[in-house]
mmCIF file of C-alpha atoms and ligand atoms in Angstrom:
data_model
loop_
_atom_site.group_PDB
_atom_site.id
_atom_site.type_symbol
_atom_site.label_atom_id
_atom_site.label_comp_id
_atom_site.label_asym_id
_atom_site.label_seq_id
_atom_site.Cartn_x
_atom_site.Cartn_y
_atom_site.Cartn_z
ATOM 1 C CA MET A 1 0.050 0.012 -0.008
ATOM 2 C CA ALA A 2 1.247 3.463 -0.917
ATOM 3 C CA LEU A 3 2.030 5.804 2.007
ATOM 4 C CA LEU A 4 0.133 8.608 0.196
ATOM 5 C CA ALA A 5 -2.729 7.938 -2.312
ATOM 6 C CA ILE A 6 -4.351 10.712 -4.180
ATOM 7 C CA ARG A 7 -7.342 9.730 -6.022
ATOM 8 C CA ASN A 8 -9.132 11.859 -8.795
ATOM 9 C CA VAL A 9 -8.442 15.092 -6.943
ATOM 10 C CA THR A 10 -9.917 18.354 -8.500
ATOM 11 C CA ARG A 11 -9.564 21.779 -7.122
ATOM 12 C CA ARG A 12 -10.984 24.947 -8.728
ATOM 13 C CA PHE A 13 -10.668 28.656 -8.041
ATOM 14 C CA GLY A 14 -13.737 30.237 -9.476
ATOM 15 C CA GLY A 15 -13.318 29.543 -13.130
ATOM 16 C CA ILE A 16 -9.815 28.212 -12.995
ATOM 17 C CA VAL A 17 -9.268 24.512 -12.605
ATOM 18 C CA ALA A 18 -5.951 24.378 -10.763
ATOM 19 C CA ILE A 19 -5.955 20.557 -10.506
ATOM 20 C CA ASP A 20 -7.854 18.433 -12.721
ATOM 21 C CA ASP A 21 -8.752 14.852 -11.723
ATOM 22 C CA VAL A 22 -5.175 14.091 -10.440
ATOM 23 C CA SER A 23 -4.309 10.647 -9.017
ATOM 24 C CA LEU A 24 -0.933 9.538 -7.866
ATOM 25 C CA ASP A 25 0.731 7.344 -5.321
ATOM 26 C CA VAL A 26 3.808 7.927 -3.269
ATOM 27 C CA GLU A 27 5.542 4.690 -1.907
ATOM 28 C CA ALA A 28 7.014 4.793 1.551
ATOM 29 C CA GLY A 29 10.759 5.554 1.675
ATOM 30 C CA GLN A 30 10.958 6.961 -1.866
ATOM 31 C CA ILE A 31 12.096 10.481 -2.977
ATOM 32 C CA VAL A 32 9.194 11.432 -5.524
ATOM 33 C CA GLY A 33 9.489 14.408 -7.792
ATOM 34 C CA LEU A 34 6.452 16.589 -8.740
ATOM 35 C CA ILE A 35 7.329 18.711 -11.800
ATOM 36 C CA GLY A 36 5.529 20.754 -14.460
ATOM 37 C CA PRO A 37 5.624 24.202 -16.077
ATOM 38 C CA ASN A 38 4.581 27.323 -14.187
ATOM 39 C CA GLY A 39 0.959 27.204 -13.072
ATOM 40 C CA ALA A 40 0.747 23.456 -13.637
ATOM 41 C CA GLY A 41 -0.772 22.995 -10.260
ATOM 42 C CA LYS A 42 2.122 21.748 -8.158
ATOM 43 C CA THR A 43 1.699 24.027 -5.211
ATOM 44 C CA THR A 44 -2.058 23.752 -5.235
ATOM 45 C CA LEU A 45 -1.560 19.920 -4.926
ATOM 46 C CA PHE A 46 0.720 20.502 -1.888
ATOM 47 C CA ASN A 47 -1.899 22.795 -0.402
ATOM 48 C CA VAL A 48 -4.535 20.033 -0.811
ATOM 49 C CA ILE A 49 -2.407 17.431 0.646
ATOM 50 C CA THR A 50 -1.705 19.531 3.797
ATOM 51 C CA ARG A 51 -5.325 20.629 3.840
ATOM 52 C CA LEU A 52 -4.785 24.424 3.384
ATOM 53 C CA TYR A 53 -7.323 23.856 0.503
ATOM 54 C CA ARG A 54 -10.164 21.385 0.446
ATOM 55 C CA PRO A 55 -10.487 19.635 -2.804
ATOM 56 C CA ASP A 56 -13.714 20.086 -4.709
ATOM 57 C CA SER A 57 -13.753 16.327 -5.430
ATOM 58 C CA GLY A 58 -11.498 13.211 -5.003
ATOM 59 C CA GLU A 59 -9.945 11.497 -1.993
ATOM 60 C CA LEU A 60 -6.592 11.444 -0.223
ATOM 61 C CA GLU A 61 -5.339 8.767 1.993
ATOM 62 C CA LEU A 62 -2.181 8.525 4.188
ATOM 63 C CA GLY A 63 -1.352 5.121 5.293
ATOM 64 C CA GLY A 64 -4.778 3.855 4.034
ATOM 65 C CA LYS A 65 -6.778 6.445 6.032
ATOM 66 C CA SER A 66 -8.645 9.409 4.665
ATOM 67 C CA LEU A 67 -6.832 12.829 5.095
ATOM 68 C CA LEU A 68 -10.130 14.633 4.262
ATOM 69 C CA ARG A 69 -11.565 13.611 7.636
ATOM 70 C CA THR A 70 -8.573 14.922 9.473
ATOM 71 C CA PRO A 71 -9.054 18.543 10.346
ATOM 72 C CA PRO A 72 -6.396 20.791 8.975
ATOM 73 C CA HIS A 73 -4.612 21.575 12.276
ATOM 74 C CA ARG A 74 -4.109 17.846 12.870
ATOM 75 C CA ILE A 75 -2.432 17.083 9.433
ATOM 76 C CA VAL A 76 1.085 17.460 11.057
ATOM 77 C CA ARG A 77 0.154 15.054 13.662
ATOM 78 C CA ARG A 78 -0.877 12.636 11.009
ATOM 79 C CA GLY A 79 2.717 12.687 9.853
ATOM 80 C CA ILE A 80 2.964 15.297 7.140
ATOM 81 C CA ALA A 81 5.175 18.323 7.359
ATOM 82 C CA ARG A 82 6.148 20.788 4.676
ATOM 83 C CA THR A 83 8.226 23.832 3.553
ATOM 84 C CA PHE A 84 6.840 26.649 1.458
ATOM 85 C CA GLN A 85 7.996 28.150 -1.785
ATOM 86 C CA ASN A 86 8.340 31.500 -0.392
ATOM 87 C CA VAL A 87 9.039 30.683 3.214
ATOM 88 C CA GLU A 88 6.209 31.144 5.757
ATOM 89 C CA LEU A 89 7.903 31.902 9.105
ATOM 90 C CA PHE A 90 7.040 34.136 12.128
ATOM 91 C CA ARG A 91 9.328 36.972 11.283
ATOM 92 C CA THR A 92 9.696 38.824 14.601
ATOM 93 C CA MET A 93 10.280 35.326 16.507
ATOM 94 C CA SER A 94 13.550 33.795 17.024
ATOM 95 C CA VAL A 95 14.766 30.930 14.801
ATOM 96 C CA LEU A 96 14.524 28.652 17.697
ATOM 97 C CA ASP A 97 11.026 29.680 18.624
ATOM 98 C CA ASN A 98 9.895 29.167 14.948
ATOM 99 C CA VAL A 99 11.289 25.632 15.090
ATOM 100 C CA LEU A 100 9.471 25.043 18.373
ATOM 101 C CA VAL A 101 6.323 25.769 16.724
ATOM 102 C CA GLY A 102 6.833 22.489 14.804
ATOM 103 C CA ALA A 103 7.530 20.644 18.170
ATOM 104 C CA HIS A 104 4.012 21.468 19.397
ATOM 105 C CA THR A 105 2.535 19.536 16.566
ATOM 106 C CA ARG A 106 4.281 16.152 17.158
ATOM 107 C CA THR A 107 2.181 13.124 17.875
ATOM 108 C CA LYS A 108 3.420 13.361 21.521
ATOM 109 C CA PRO A 109 4.010 17.017 21.891
ATOM 110 C CA PHE A 110 7.104 17.803 24.117
ATOM 111 C CA ARG A 111 7.895 21.075 25.769
ATOM 112 C CA GLY A 112 10.369 22.955 27.756
ATOM 113 C CA SER A 113 14.117 21.915 27.822
ATOM 114 C CA ALA A 114 13.483 18.722 25.881
ATOM 115 C CA ALA A 115 11.957 20.497 23.078
ATOM 116 C CA ARG A 116 14.536 23.140 23.039
ATOM 117 C CA GLY A 117 17.197 20.617 23.135
ATOM 118 C CA ARG A 118 15.788 18.715 20.112
ATOM 119 C CA ALA A 119 15.111 21.892 18.220
ATOM 120 C CA LEU A 120 18.840 22.945 18.705
ATOM 121 C CA GLU A 121 19.888 19.485 17.633
ATOM 122 C CA ILE A 122 17.975 19.821 14.440
ATOM 123 C CA LEU A 123 19.197 23.331 13.862
ATOM 124 C CA ASP A 124 22.699 22.018 14.107
ATOM 125 C CA TYR A 125 21.790 19.105 11.830
ATOM 126 C CA VAL A 126 20.668 21.700 9.036
ATOM 127 C CA GLY A 127 23.728 23.678 9.722
ATOM 128 C CA ILE A 128 22.338 26.963 11.300
ATOM 129 C CA ALA A 129 22.618 26.480 15.075
ATOM 130 C CA ASN A 130 24.625 29.629 15.188
ATOM 131 C CA VAL A 131 21.582 31.790 14.495
ATOM 132 C CA ALA A 132 19.195 30.075 16.876
ATOM 133 C CA ARG A 133 18.621 33.226 18.841
ATOM 134 C CA ARG A 134 18.414 35.608 16.144
ATOM 135 C CA PRO A 135 15.046 36.844 14.889
ATOM 136 C CA ALA A 136 13.939 35.385 11.506
ATOM 137 C CA ALA A 137 13.574 38.771 9.940
ATOM 138 C CA GLY A 138 16.703 39.878 8.177
ATOM 139 C CA LEU A 139 18.267 36.455 7.770
ATOM 140 C CA PRO A 140 19.152 35.395 4.087
ATOM 141 C CA PHE A 141 16.471 33.518 2.062
ATOM 142 C CA GLY A 142 18.700 30.246 2.117
ATOM 143 C CA THR A 143 18.965 30.403 5.849
ATOM 144 C CA LEU A 144 15.146 30.805 6.263
ATOM 145 C CA LYS A 145 14.689 27.853 4.141
ATOM 146 C CA ARG A 146 16.712 25.790 6.564
ATOM 147 C CA VAL A 147 14.726 27.196 9.501
ATOM 148 C CA GLU A 148 11.587 25.852 7.714
ATOM 149 C CA LEU A 149 13.163 22.624 7.077
ATOM 150 C CA ALA A 150 14.049 22.387 10.742
ATOM 151 C CA ARG A 151 10.632 23.220 11.835
ATOM 152 C CA ALA A 152 9.203 20.502 9.564
ATOM 153 C CA LEU A 153 11.712 17.889 10.817
ATOM 154 C CA VAL A 154 11.161 18.571 14.517
ATOM 155 C CA ALA A 155 7.555 17.504 13.908
ATOM 156 C CA GLU A 156 8.983 14.005 13.145
ATOM 157 C CA PRO A 157 7.005 13.662 9.813
ATOM 158 C CA LYS A 158 6.619 10.445 7.885
ATOM 159 C CA LEU A 159 6.109 12.425 4.733
ATOM 160 C CA LEU A 160 8.091 15.549 4.016
ATOM 161 C CA LEU A 161 6.796 17.862 1.163
ATOM 162 C CA LEU A 162 9.512 20.271 -0.085
ATOM 163 C CA ASP A 163 8.313 23.134 -2.349
ATOM 164 C CA GLU A 164 11.201 24.296 -4.361
ATOM 165 C CA PRO A 165 14.061 23.851 -2.027
ATOM 166 C CA ALA A 166 16.594 24.745 -4.601
ATOM 167 C CA GLY A 167 15.090 28.226 -5.120
ATOM 168 C CA GLY A 168 17.658 30.824 -4.756
ATOM 169 C CA LEU A 169 20.587 28.489 -4.599
ATOM 170 C CA ASN A 170 23.809 28.574 -6.734
ATOM 171 C CA HIS A 171 24.879 25.634 -8.767
ATOM 172 C CA GLU A 172 27.295 24.106 -6.022
ATOM 173 C CA GLU A 173 24.626 24.597 -3.417
ATOM 174 C CA VAL A 174 22.048 22.708 -5.553
ATOM 175 C CA SER A 175 24.386 19.843 -5.852
ATOM 176 C CA GLU A 176 24.987 19.871 -2.114
ATOM 177 C CA LEU A 177 21.118 19.978 -1.479
ATOM 178 C CA GLY A 178 20.796 16.767 -3.519
ATOM 179 C CA THR A 179 23.179 14.931 -1.364
ATOM 180 C CA PHE A 180 21.627 16.424 1.782
ATOM 181 C CA ILE A 181 17.982 15.394 0.857
ATOM 182 C CA ARG A 182 19.057 11.805 0.397
ATOM 183 C CA LYS A 183 20.851 11.881 3.711
ATOM 184 C CA LEU A 184 17.682 13.477 5.373
ATOM 185 C CA ARG A 185 15.662 10.576 4.048
ATOM 186 C CA GLU A 186 18.077 8.029 5.660
ATOM 187 C CA ASP A 187 18.523 9.845 8.995
ATOM 188 C CA PHE A 188 14.894 10.660 9.600
ATOM 189 C CA ASP A 189 13.361 7.669 7.896
ATOM 190 C CA LEU A 190 11.421 9.859 5.482
ATOM 191 C CA THR A 191 9.397 9.719 2.413
ATOM 192 C CA VAL A 192 9.910 12.970 0.371
ATOM 193 C CA LEU A 193 7.689 14.535 -2.139
ATOM 194 C CA LEU A 194 9.703 17.214 -4.011
ATOM 195 C CA VAL A 195 8.274 20.201 -6.132
ATOM 196 C CA GLU A 196 11.186 21.626 -7.894
ATOM 197 C CA HIS A 197 12.061 23.487 -11.121
ATOM 198 C CA HIS A 198 15.609 22.508 -11.048
ATOM 199 C CA MET A 199 15.588 19.585 -13.351
ATOM 200 C CA GLY A 200 19.172 18.441 -12.528
ATOM 201 C CA LEU A 201 18.229 18.109 -8.882
ATOM 202 C CA VAL A 202 14.902 16.245 -9.401
ATOM 203 C CA MET A 203 16.343 13.877 -12.057
ATOM 204 C CA GLY A 204 19.298 13.167 -9.887
ATOM 205 C CA ILE A 205 17.508 12.230 -6.672
ATOM 206 C CA ALA A 206 13.879 11.191 -7.283
ATOM 207 C CA GLU A 207 13.291 7.499 -7.878
ATOM 208 C CA ARG A 208 9.811 8.342 -9.333
ATOM 209 C CA ILE A 209 8.364 11.472 -11.006
ATOM 210 C CA HIS A 210 4.942 12.704 -11.497
ATOM 211 C CA VAL A 211 4.411 15.353 -14.172
ATOM 212 C CA LEU A 212 1.541 17.987 -14.145
ATOM 213 C CA ASP A 213 0.535 20.398 -16.923
ATOM 214 C CA PHE A 214 -2.531 22.785 -16.828
ATOM 215 C CA GLY A 215 -3.654 20.900 -13.749
ATOM 216 C CA ARG A 216 -3.643 17.433 -15.290
ATOM 217 C CA LYS A 217 -1.180 14.541 -14.704
ATOM 218 C CA ILE A 218 0.475 13.973 -18.063
ATOM 219 C CA ALA A 219 3.089 11.332 -17.011
ATOM 220 C CA GLU A 220 4.738 9.407 -14.445
ATOM 221 C CA GLY A 221 7.762 7.147 -14.304
ATOM 222 C CA THR A 222 11.436 7.082 -13.433
ATOM 223 C CA PRO A 223 13.581 10.113 -14.343
ATOM 224 C CA ASP A 224 14.665 8.476 -17.625
ATOM 225 C CA GLU A 225 11.231 7.490 -18.730
ATOM 226 C CA VAL A 226 9.796 10.912 -17.928
ATOM 227 C CA GLN A 227 12.635 12.696 -19.820
ATOM 228 C CA ARG A 228 11.911 10.627 -22.791
ATOM 229 C CA ASN A 229 8.127 11.043 -22.677
ATOM 230 C CA PRO A 230 6.840 13.119 -25.720
ATOM 231 C CA ALA A 231 3.962 14.673 -23.663
ATOM 232 C CA VAL A 232 6.585 16.076 -21.145
ATOM 233 C CA ILE A 233 8.900 17.205 -23.743
ATOM 234 C CA GLU A 234 5.971 19.019 -25.449
ATOM 235 C CA ALA A 235 4.689 20.539 -22.136
ATOM 236 C CA TYR A 236 8.166 22.122 -21.435
ATOM 237 C CA LEU A 237 8.911 23.017 -24.902
ATOM 238 C CA GLY A 238 5.664 24.569 -25.357
ATOM 239 C CA ALA A 239 6.044 26.503 -22.030
ATOM 240 C CA GLU A 240 9.462 27.854 -23.357
ATOM 241 C CA SER A 241 8.271 29.026 -26.611
ATOM 242 C CA ALA A 242 5.301 30.654 -25.135
ATOM 243 C CA ALA A 243 7.743 32.451 -22.826
HETATM 244 P P1 LIG B 301 4.694 27.542 -10.142
HETATM 245 O O1 LIG B 301 5.690 26.474 -10.596
HETATM 246 O O2 LIG B 301 4.609 28.739 -10.940
HETATM 247 O O3 LIG B 301 4.813 27.791 -8.605
HETATM 248 P P2 LIG B 301 2.443 25.723 -9.724
HETATM 249 O O4 LIG B 301 2.590 24.424 -10.620
HETATM 250 O O5 LIG B 301 2.717 25.500 -8.337
HETATM 251 O O6 LIG B 301 3.216 26.916 -10.379
HETATM 252 P P3 LIG B 301 -0.097 26.609 -8.785
HETATM 253 O O7 LIG B 301 0.396 27.736 -8.134
HETATM 254 O O8 LIG B 301 -0.632 25.400 -8.045
HETATM 255 O O9 LIG B 301 0.848 26.118 -9.972
HETATM 256 O O10 LIG B 301 -1.310 27.132 -9.730
HETATM 257 C C1 LIG B 301 -2.071 26.392 -10.550
HETATM 258 C C2 LIG B 301 -3.214 27.345 -11.135
HETATM 259 O O11 LIG B 301 -4.088 27.666 -10.211
HETATM 260 C C3 LIG B 301 -2.688 28.629 -11.776
HETATM 261 O O12 LIG B 301 -3.429 29.005 -12.950
HETATM 262 C C4 LIG B 301 -2.880 29.535 -10.593
HETATM 263 O O13 LIG B 301 -3.000 30.920 -11.153
HETATM 264 C C5 LIG B 301 -4.260 29.063 -9.967
HETATM 265 N N1 LIG B 301 -4.302 29.375 -8.649
HETATM 266 C C6 LIG B 301 -3.496 28.776 -7.595
HETATM 267 N N2 LIG B 301 -3.860 29.329 -6.418
HETATM 268 C C7 LIG B 301 -4.908 30.183 -6.668
HETATM 269 C C8 LIG B 301 -5.738 30.977 -5.855
HETATM 270 N N3 LIG B 301 -5.609 30.920 -4.479
HETATM 271 N N4 LIG B 301 -6.798 31.756 -6.389
HETATM 272 C C9 LIG B 301 -6.994 31.711 -7.839
HETATM 273 N N5 LIG B 301 -6.099 30.966 -8.682
HETATM 274 C C10 LIG B 301 -5.290 30.043 -8.103
#
């Protein structure tokens, strides 16, 4: 059984169909890529999985149990944590306090010094323990992305959703990020669903890739299969020539 099963999910915004009858499975332990040109529906699908948006139709299951019957504020306790494309942090709070927000949502929430100790360990793991007491406001974008990652990890998710983690990174940093995501998966026993425009990164680390275009799933397969798929080539070339 897949860890995450998405069945025939549709989400509209007024007249716009952001996701159209999308089905996909994410197997436990895999790194799975979700790609597609701008506006394809990737972030909307993340928002549906994390229940920021309710789908108009369709079903989502985690570990065989519906996610739609879980209230949005319980989603993290079901084992799903995420980062955001444009970083969503409490700007005036310290880095450490931002990470502690994630600790409150664990299955067995922990507080006080145990929570702080764990949050600091994770900040160290992501390489930014030195800014733990600084306010989030004013820190570089790359650092803020790590804060978000730490907040997600402290919640001890089974499924980690990463929305464009390579955004704003240089070539060398992207290559390090690929190695780091693999290590994360091992160290935290994770399944990873990754939205990313950086094709080198996705093709390099994902075992399976799902492709969206104009809200519909147009392909799925291994990185090799997807790169050779004519519908995928057409979607990307079409987007390029339109641009
Ligand atoms: P990108 O790669 O540019 O981030 P994406 O694949 O994540 O794109 P979405 O942001 O999910 O795409 O958008 C899919 C479609 O739904 C787009 O046409 C977008 O304009 C529309 N859309 C998304 N969110 C909303 C919203 N809150 N209200 C209205 N339309 C929306």
